[in-house]
mmCIF file of C-alpha atoms in Angstrom:
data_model
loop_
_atom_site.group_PDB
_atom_site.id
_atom_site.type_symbol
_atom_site.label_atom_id
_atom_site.label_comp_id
_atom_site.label_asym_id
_atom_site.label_seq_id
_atom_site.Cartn_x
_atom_site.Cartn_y
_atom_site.Cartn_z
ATOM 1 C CA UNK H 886 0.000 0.000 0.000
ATOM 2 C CA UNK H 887 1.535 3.325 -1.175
ATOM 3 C CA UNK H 888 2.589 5.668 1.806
ATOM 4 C CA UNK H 889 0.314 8.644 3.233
ATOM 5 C CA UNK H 890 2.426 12.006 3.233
ATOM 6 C CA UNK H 891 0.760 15.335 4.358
ATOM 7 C CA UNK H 892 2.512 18.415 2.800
ATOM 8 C CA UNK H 893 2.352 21.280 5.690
ATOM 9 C CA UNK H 894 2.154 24.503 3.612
ATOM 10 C CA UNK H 895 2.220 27.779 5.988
ATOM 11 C CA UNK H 896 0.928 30.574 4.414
ATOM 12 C CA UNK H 897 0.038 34.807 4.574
ATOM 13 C CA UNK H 898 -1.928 36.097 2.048
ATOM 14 C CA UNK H 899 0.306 34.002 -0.543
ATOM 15 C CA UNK H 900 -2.838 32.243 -2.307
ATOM 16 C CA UNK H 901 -1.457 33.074 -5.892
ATOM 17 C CA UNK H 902 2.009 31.543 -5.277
ATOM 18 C CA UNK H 903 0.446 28.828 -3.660
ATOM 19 C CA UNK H 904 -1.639 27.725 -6.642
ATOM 20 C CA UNK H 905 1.268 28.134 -8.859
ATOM 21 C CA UNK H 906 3.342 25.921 -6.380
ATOM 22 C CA UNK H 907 0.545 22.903 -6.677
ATOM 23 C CA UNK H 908 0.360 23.352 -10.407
ATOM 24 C CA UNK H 909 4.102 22.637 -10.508
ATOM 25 C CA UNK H 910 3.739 20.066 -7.905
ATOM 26 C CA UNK H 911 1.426 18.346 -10.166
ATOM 27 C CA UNK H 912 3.581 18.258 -13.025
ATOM 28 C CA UNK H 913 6.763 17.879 -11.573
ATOM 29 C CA UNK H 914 6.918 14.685 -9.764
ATOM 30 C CA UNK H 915 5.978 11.198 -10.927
ATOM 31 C CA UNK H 916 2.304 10.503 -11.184
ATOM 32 C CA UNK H 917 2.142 8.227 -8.810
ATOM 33 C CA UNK H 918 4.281 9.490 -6.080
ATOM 34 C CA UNK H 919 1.711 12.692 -6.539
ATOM 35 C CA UNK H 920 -1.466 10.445 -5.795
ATOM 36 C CA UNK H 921 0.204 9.732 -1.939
ATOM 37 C CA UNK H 922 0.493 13.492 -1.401
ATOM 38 C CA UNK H 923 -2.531 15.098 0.657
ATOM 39 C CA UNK H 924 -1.940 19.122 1.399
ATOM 40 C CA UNK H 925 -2.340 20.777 4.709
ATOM 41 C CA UNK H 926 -2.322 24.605 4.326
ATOM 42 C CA UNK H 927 -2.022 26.658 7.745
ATOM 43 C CA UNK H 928 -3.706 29.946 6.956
ATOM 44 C CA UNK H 929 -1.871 32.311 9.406
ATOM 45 C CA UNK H 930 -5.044 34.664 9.242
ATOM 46 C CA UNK H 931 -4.492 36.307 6.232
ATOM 47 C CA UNK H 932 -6.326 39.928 5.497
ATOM 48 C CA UNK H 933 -6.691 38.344 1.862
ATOM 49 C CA UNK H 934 -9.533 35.942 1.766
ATOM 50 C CA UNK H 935 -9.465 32.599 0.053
ATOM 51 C CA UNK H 936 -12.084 30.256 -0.801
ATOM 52 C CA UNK H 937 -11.229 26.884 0.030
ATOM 53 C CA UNK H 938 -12.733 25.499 -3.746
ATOM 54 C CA UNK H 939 -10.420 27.485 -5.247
ATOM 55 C CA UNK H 940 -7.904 24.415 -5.010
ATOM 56 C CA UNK H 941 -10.774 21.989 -5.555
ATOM 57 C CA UNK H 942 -8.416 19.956 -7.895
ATOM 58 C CA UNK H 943 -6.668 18.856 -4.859
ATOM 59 C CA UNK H 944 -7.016 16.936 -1.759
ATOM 60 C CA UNK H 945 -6.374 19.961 0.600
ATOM 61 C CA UNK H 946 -7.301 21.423 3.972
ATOM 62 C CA UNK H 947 -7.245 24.951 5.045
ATOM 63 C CA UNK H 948 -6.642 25.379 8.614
ATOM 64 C CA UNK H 949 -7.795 28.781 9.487
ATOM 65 C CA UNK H 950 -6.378 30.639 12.854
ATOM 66 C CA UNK H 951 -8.029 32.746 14.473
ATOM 67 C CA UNK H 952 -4.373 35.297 15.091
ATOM 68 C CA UNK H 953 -1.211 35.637 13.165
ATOM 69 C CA UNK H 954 1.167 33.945 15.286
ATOM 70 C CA UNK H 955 4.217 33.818 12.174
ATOM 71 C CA UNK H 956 5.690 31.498 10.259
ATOM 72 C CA UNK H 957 7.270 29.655 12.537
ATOM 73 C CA UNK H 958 4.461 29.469 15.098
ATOM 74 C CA UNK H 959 2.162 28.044 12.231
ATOM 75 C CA UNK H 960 4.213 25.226 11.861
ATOM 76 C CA UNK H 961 4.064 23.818 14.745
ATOM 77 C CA UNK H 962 0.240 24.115 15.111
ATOM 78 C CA UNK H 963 0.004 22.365 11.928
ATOM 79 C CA UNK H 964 2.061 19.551 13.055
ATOM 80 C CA UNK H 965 0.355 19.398 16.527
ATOM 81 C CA UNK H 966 -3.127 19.134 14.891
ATOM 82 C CA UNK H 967 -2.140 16.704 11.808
ATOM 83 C CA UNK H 968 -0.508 14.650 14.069
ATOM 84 C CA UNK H 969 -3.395 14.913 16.411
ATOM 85 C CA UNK H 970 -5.970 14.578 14.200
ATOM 86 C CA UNK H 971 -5.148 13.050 11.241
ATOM 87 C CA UNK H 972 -3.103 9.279 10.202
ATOM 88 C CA UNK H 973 -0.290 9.642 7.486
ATOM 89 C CA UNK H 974 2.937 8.099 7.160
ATOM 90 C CA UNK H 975 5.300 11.262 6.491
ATOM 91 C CA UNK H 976 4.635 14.728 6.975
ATOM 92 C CA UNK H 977 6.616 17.069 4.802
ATOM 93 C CA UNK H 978 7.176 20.840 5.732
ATOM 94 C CA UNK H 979 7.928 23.436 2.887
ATOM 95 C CA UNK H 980 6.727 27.131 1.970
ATOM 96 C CA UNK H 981 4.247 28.041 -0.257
ATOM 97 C CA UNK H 982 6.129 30.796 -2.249
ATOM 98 C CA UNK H 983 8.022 28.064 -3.997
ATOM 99 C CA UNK H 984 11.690 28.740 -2.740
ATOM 100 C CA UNK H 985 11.214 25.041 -1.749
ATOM 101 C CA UNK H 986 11.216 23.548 -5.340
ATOM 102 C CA UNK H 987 9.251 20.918 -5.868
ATOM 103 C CA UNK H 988 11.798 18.724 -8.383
ATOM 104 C CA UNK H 989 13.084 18.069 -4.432
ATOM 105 C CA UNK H 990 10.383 16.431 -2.328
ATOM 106 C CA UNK H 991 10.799 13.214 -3.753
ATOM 107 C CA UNK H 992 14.861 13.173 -2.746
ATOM 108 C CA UNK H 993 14.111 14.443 0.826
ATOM 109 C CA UNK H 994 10.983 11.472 0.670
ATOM 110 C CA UNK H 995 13.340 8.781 -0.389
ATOM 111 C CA UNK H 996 15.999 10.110 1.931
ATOM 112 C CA UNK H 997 13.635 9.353 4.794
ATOM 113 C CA UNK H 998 12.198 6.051 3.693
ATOM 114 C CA UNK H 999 15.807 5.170 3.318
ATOM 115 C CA UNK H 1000 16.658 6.155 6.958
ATOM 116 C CA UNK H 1001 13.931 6.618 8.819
ATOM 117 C CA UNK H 1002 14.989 10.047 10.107
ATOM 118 C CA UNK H 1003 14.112 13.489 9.870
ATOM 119 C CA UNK H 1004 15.393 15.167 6.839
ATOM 120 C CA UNK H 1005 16.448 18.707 6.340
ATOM 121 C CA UNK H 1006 17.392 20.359 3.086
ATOM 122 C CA UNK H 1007 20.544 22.004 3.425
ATOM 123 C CA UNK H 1008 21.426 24.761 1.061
ATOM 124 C CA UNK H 1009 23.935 24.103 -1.830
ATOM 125 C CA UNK H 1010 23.365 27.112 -3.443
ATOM 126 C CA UNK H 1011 21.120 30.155 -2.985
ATOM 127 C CA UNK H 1012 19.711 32.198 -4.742
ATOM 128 C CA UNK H 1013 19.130 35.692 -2.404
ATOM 129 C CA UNK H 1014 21.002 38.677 -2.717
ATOM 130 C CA UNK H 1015 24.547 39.994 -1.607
ATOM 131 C CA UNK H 1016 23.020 41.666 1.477
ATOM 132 C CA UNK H 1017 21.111 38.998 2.643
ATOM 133 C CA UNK H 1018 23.935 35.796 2.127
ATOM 134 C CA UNK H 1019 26.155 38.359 4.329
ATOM 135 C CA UNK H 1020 23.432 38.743 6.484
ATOM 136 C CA UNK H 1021 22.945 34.712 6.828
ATOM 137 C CA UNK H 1022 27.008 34.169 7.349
ATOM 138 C CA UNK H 1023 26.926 36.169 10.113
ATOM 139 C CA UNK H 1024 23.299 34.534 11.572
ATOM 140 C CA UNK H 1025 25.518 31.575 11.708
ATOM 141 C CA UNK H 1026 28.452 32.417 13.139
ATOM 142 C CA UNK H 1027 26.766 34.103 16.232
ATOM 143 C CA UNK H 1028 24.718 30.688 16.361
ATOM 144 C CA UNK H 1029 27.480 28.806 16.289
ATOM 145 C CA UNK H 1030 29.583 30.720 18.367
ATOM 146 C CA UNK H 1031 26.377 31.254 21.256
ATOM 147 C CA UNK H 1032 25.395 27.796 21.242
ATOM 148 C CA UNK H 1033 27.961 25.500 19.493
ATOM 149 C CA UNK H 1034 25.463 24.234 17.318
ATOM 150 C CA UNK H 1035 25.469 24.297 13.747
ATOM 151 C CA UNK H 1036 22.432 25.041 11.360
ATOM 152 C CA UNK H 1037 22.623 24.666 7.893
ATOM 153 C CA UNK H 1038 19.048 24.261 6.867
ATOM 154 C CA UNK H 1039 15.466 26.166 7.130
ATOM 155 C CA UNK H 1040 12.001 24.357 7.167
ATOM 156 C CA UNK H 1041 12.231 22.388 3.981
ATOM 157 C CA UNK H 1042 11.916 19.113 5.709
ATOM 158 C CA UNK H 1043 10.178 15.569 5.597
ATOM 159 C CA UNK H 1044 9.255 13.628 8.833
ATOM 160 C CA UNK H 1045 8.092 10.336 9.573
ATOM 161 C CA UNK H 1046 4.717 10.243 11.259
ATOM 162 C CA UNK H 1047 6.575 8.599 15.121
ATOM 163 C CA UNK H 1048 8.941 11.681 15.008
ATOM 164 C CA UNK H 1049 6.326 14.072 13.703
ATOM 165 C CA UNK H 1050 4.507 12.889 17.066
ATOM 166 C CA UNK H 1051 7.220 13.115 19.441
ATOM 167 C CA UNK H 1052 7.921 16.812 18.124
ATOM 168 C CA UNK H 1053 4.937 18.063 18.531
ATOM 169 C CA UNK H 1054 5.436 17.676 22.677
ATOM 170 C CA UNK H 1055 8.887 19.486 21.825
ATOM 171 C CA UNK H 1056 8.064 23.088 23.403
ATOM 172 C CA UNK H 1057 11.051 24.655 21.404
ATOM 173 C CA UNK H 1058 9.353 24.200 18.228
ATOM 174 C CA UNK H 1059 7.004 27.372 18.838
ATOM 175 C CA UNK H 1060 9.967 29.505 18.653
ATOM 176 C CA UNK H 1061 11.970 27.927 15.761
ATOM 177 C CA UNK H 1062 11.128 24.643 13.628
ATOM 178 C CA UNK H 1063 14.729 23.681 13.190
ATOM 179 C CA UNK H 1064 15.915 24.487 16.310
ATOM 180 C CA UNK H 1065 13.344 23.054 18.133
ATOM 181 C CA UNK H 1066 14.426 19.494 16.178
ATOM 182 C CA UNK H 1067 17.570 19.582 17.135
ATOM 183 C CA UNK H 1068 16.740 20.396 20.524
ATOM 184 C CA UNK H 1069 15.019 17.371 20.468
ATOM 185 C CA UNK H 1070 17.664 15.379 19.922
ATOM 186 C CA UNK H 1071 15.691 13.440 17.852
ATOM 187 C CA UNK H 1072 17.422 11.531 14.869
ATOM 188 C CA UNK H 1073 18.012 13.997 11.957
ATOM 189 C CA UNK H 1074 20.446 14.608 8.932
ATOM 190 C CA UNK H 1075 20.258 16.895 5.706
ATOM 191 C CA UNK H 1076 20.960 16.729 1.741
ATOM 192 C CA UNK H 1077 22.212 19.143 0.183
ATOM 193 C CA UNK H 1078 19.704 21.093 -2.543
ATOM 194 C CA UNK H 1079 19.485 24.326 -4.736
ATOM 195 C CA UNK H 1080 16.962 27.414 -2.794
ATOM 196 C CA UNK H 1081 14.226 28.462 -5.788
ATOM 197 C CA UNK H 1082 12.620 31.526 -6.592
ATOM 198 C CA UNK H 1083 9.495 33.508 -5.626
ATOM 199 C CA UNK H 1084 6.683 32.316 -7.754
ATOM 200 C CA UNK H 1085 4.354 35.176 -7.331
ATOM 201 C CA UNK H 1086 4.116 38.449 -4.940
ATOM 202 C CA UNK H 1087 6.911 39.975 -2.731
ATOM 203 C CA UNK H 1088 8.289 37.861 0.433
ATOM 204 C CA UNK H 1089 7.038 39.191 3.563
ATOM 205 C CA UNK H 1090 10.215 39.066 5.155
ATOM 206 C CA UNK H 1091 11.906 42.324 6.387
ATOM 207 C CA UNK H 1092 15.381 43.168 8.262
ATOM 208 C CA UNK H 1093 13.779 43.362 11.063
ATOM 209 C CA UNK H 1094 12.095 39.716 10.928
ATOM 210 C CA UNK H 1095 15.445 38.152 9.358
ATOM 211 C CA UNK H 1096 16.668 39.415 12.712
ATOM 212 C CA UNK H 1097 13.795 38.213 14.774
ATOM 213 C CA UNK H 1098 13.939 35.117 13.296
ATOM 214 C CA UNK H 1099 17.530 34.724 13.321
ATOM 215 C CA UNK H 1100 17.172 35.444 17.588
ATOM 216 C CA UNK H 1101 14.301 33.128 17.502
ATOM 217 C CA UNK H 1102 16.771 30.199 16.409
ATOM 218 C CA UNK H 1103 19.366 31.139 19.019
ATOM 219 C CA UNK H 1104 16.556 31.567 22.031
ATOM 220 C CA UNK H 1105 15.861 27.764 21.427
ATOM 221 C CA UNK H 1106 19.150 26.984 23.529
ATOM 222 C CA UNK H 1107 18.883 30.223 25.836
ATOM 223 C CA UNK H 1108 20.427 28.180 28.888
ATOM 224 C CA UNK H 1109 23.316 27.298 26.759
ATOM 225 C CA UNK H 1110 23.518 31.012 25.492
ATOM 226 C CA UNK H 1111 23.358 32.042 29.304
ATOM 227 C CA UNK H 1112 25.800 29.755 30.519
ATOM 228 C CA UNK H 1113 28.308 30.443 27.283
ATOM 229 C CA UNK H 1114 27.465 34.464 28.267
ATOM 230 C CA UNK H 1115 28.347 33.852 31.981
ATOM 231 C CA UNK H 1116 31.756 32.424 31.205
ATOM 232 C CA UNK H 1117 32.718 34.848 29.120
ATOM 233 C CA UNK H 1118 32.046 37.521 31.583
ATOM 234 C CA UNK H 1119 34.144 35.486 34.343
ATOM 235 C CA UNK H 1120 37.161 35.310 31.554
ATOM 236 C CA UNK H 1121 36.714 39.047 30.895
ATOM 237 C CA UNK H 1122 36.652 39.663 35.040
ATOM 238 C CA UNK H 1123 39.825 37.785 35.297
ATOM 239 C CA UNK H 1124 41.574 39.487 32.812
ATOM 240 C CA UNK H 1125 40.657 42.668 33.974
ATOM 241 C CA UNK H 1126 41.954 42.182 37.284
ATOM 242 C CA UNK H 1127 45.038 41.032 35.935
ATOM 243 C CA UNK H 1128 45.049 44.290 34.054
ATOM 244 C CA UNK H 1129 44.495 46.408 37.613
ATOM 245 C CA UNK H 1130 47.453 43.787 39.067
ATOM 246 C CA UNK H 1131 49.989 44.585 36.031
ATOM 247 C CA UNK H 1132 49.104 48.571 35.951
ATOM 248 C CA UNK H 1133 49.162 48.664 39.669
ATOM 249 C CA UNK H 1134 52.619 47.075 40.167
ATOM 250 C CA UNK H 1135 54.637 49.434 37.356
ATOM 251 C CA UNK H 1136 52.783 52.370 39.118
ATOM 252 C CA UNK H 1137 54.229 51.540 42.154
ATOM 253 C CA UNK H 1138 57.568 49.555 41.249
ATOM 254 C CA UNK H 1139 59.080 51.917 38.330
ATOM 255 C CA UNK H 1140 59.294 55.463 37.410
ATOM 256 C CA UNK H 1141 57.271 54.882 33.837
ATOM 257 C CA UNK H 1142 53.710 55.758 34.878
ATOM 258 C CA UNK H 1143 52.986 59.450 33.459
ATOM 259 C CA UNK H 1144 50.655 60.704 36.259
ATOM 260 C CA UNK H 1145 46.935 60.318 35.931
ATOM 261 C CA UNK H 1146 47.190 56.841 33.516
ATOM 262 C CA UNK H 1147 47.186 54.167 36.086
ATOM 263 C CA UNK H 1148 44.274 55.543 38.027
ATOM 264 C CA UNK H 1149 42.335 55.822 34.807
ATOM 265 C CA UNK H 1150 43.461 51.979 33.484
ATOM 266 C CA UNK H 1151 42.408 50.825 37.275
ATOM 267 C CA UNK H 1152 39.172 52.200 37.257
ATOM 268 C CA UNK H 1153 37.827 50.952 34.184
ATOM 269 C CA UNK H 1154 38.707 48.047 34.817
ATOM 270 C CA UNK H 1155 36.698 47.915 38.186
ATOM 271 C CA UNK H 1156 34.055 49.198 36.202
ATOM 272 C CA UNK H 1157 34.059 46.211 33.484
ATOM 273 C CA UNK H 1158 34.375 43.971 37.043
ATOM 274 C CA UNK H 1159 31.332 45.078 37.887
ATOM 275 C CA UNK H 1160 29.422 45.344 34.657
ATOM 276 C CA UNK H 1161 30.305 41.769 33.861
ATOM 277 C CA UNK H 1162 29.441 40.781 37.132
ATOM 278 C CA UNK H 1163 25.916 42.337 37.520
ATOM 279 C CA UNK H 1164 25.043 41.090 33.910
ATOM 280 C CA UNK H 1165 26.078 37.485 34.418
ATOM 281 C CA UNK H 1166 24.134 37.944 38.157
ATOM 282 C CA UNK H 1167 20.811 39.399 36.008
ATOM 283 C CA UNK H 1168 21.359 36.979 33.113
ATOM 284 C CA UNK H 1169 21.493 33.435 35.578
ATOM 285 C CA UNK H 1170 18.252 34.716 37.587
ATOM 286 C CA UNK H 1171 16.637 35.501 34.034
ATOM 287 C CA UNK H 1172 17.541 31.960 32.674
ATOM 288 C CA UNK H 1173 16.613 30.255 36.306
ATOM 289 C CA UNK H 1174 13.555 32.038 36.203
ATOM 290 C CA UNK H 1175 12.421 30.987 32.870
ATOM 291 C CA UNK H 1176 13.296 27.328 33.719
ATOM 292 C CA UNK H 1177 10.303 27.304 36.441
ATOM 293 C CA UNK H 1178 7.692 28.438 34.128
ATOM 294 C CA UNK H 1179 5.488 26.534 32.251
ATOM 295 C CA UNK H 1180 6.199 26.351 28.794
ATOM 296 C CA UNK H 1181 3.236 26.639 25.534
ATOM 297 C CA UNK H 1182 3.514 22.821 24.704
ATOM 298 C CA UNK H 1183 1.990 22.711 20.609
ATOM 299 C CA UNK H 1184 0.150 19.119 21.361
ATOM 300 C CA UNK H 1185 -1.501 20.279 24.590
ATOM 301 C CA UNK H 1186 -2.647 23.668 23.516
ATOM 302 C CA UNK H 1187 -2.800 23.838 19.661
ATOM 303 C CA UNK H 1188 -6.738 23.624 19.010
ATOM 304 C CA UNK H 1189 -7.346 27.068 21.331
ATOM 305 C CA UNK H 1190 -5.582 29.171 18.397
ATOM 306 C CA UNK H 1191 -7.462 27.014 15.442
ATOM 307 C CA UNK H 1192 -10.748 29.239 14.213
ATOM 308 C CA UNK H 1193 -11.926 26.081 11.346
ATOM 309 C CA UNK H 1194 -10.668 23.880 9.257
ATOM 310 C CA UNK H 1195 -11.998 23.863 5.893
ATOM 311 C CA UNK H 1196 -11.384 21.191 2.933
ATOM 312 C CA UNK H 1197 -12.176 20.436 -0.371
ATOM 313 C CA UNK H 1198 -14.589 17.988 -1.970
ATOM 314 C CA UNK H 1199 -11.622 15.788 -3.326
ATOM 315 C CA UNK H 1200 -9.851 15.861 0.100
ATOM 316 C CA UNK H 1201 -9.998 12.311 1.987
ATOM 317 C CA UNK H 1202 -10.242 12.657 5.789
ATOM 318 C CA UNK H 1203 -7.967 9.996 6.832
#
């Protein structure tokens, strides 16, 4: 019996890219691998207004919410109320502007078959501008360098249904899809494959949420951020006493101190003592206080930000 797979489509106001993304769909892959794929669009209340029979061709669902909670937030409610709600056998995650081409999903499908594991798409080559590939190098160095983690890959994914499950109690998820996976620790790898092109309409995305999104990622490990901050701070207290300790003896053991530079060098250094210090201090009472509360768990809590879910005539309800 062929394989169920869900395609989780989040979506604002893209309806036109959308259908040109399942028209392409439909006539990239093989015929038959396209009769296993169901679609599961997460309509992150859009001001533009679709009818669902509109994409009566296909089996599809519309999963209206009743905010916009962003991309990333819409993910994860899709994936808590598929894998809730609904049977399949994979669930793969892409965006509907068609950056995520389709030529792909039958790699990333076989991929997974072949090892039972999440898989990522990680980007060969891309297709964005100067600005923004400078922009992403230095997202992932200060990801890297905060966490010790390395990400290489954005939502583009495939998941079988067990893992699906199991990351939909995965709180970290809310925040940032791939983060929250390999937060997890759940079993994952990546292949690598060419970023598309906008289909239709402008992307939505700004500086300011490439930055949001980019702290989104690194707030998934915010212990390990605090922790990584709070040594730091302890290597630049220790150095700066040893640079009161070197200026202090040569001010009072040798006639090279000009008058006035010593006292200066000493007292900023007490004063990066103490700003270190009180910013580790605030920092570990931030981190221990967000430890002890209760975290929004997708699974538990998904259905009281769903408004309807709407399908077409073609769409089986598994």
């Amino acid at each position: 019996m062929p394989n169920s797979i869900k395609i989780l489509i989040p979506l604002y106001n893209d309806w036109d890219a959308l259908e040109l993304l399942l028209e392409r769909i439909k006539h990239t892959v093989e015929a038959s691998f396209f009769e296993q794929l169901s679609f599961v669009i997460v309509d992150d209340c859009s001001s533009i207004p679709c009818d669902v029979n509109r994409f009566s061709a296909y089996k599809l669902e519309i999963i209206r919410l009743w905010r916009n909670v962003s991309h990333q937030k819409a993910i994860a409610l899709g994936l808590s109320y598929l894998t809730k709600e609904r049977t399949f056998d994979y669930l793969l995650v892409m965006d509907s502007d068609g950056e995520d081409r389709p030529e792909d999903m039958e790699r990333l499908y076989e991929a997974c078959v072949r090892t039972n594991q999440i898989v990522f798409a990680k980007r060969a080559k891309r297709s964005e501008g100067p600005i923004f590939r400078v922009g992403y190098l230095i997202y992932k160095a200060l990801f890297g360098l905060l966490t010790g983690k390395v990400i290489e890959f954005g939502n583009f994914s495939i998941l079988p249904f067990d893992q699906a499950k199991k990351l939909a109690y995965v709180s970290e998820i809310w925040n940032h899809f791939p983060g929250g996976v390999i937060r997890s620790k759940l079993s994952y790898n990546s292949i690598p494959i060419i970023r598309g092109t906008r289909l239709a309409g402008k992307s939505k995305m700004n500086l300011v949420s490439l930055i949001l999104h980019g702290l989104s990622a690194i707030s998934v490990y915010l212990d390990t951020v605090a922790v990584r901050i709070v040594i730091s701070s302890l290597v630049l207290v220790v150095l700066s006493i040893l640079v009161a300790l070197v200026v202090s003896i040569i001010r009072l053991t040798t006639s090279y101190a000009s008058p006035g530079w010593a006292t200066t060098l000493v007292s900023t250094a007490v004063i990066v003592i103490l700003q270190a210090f009180l910013s580790s201090l605030f920092l570990v009472f931030t981190v221990l206080n967000y430890r002890t509360q209760k975290h929004f768990i997708p699974a538990l809590e998904y259905h009281e930000l769903i408004q309807q879910v709407d399908s077409t005539e073609l769409c089986k309800i598994c």
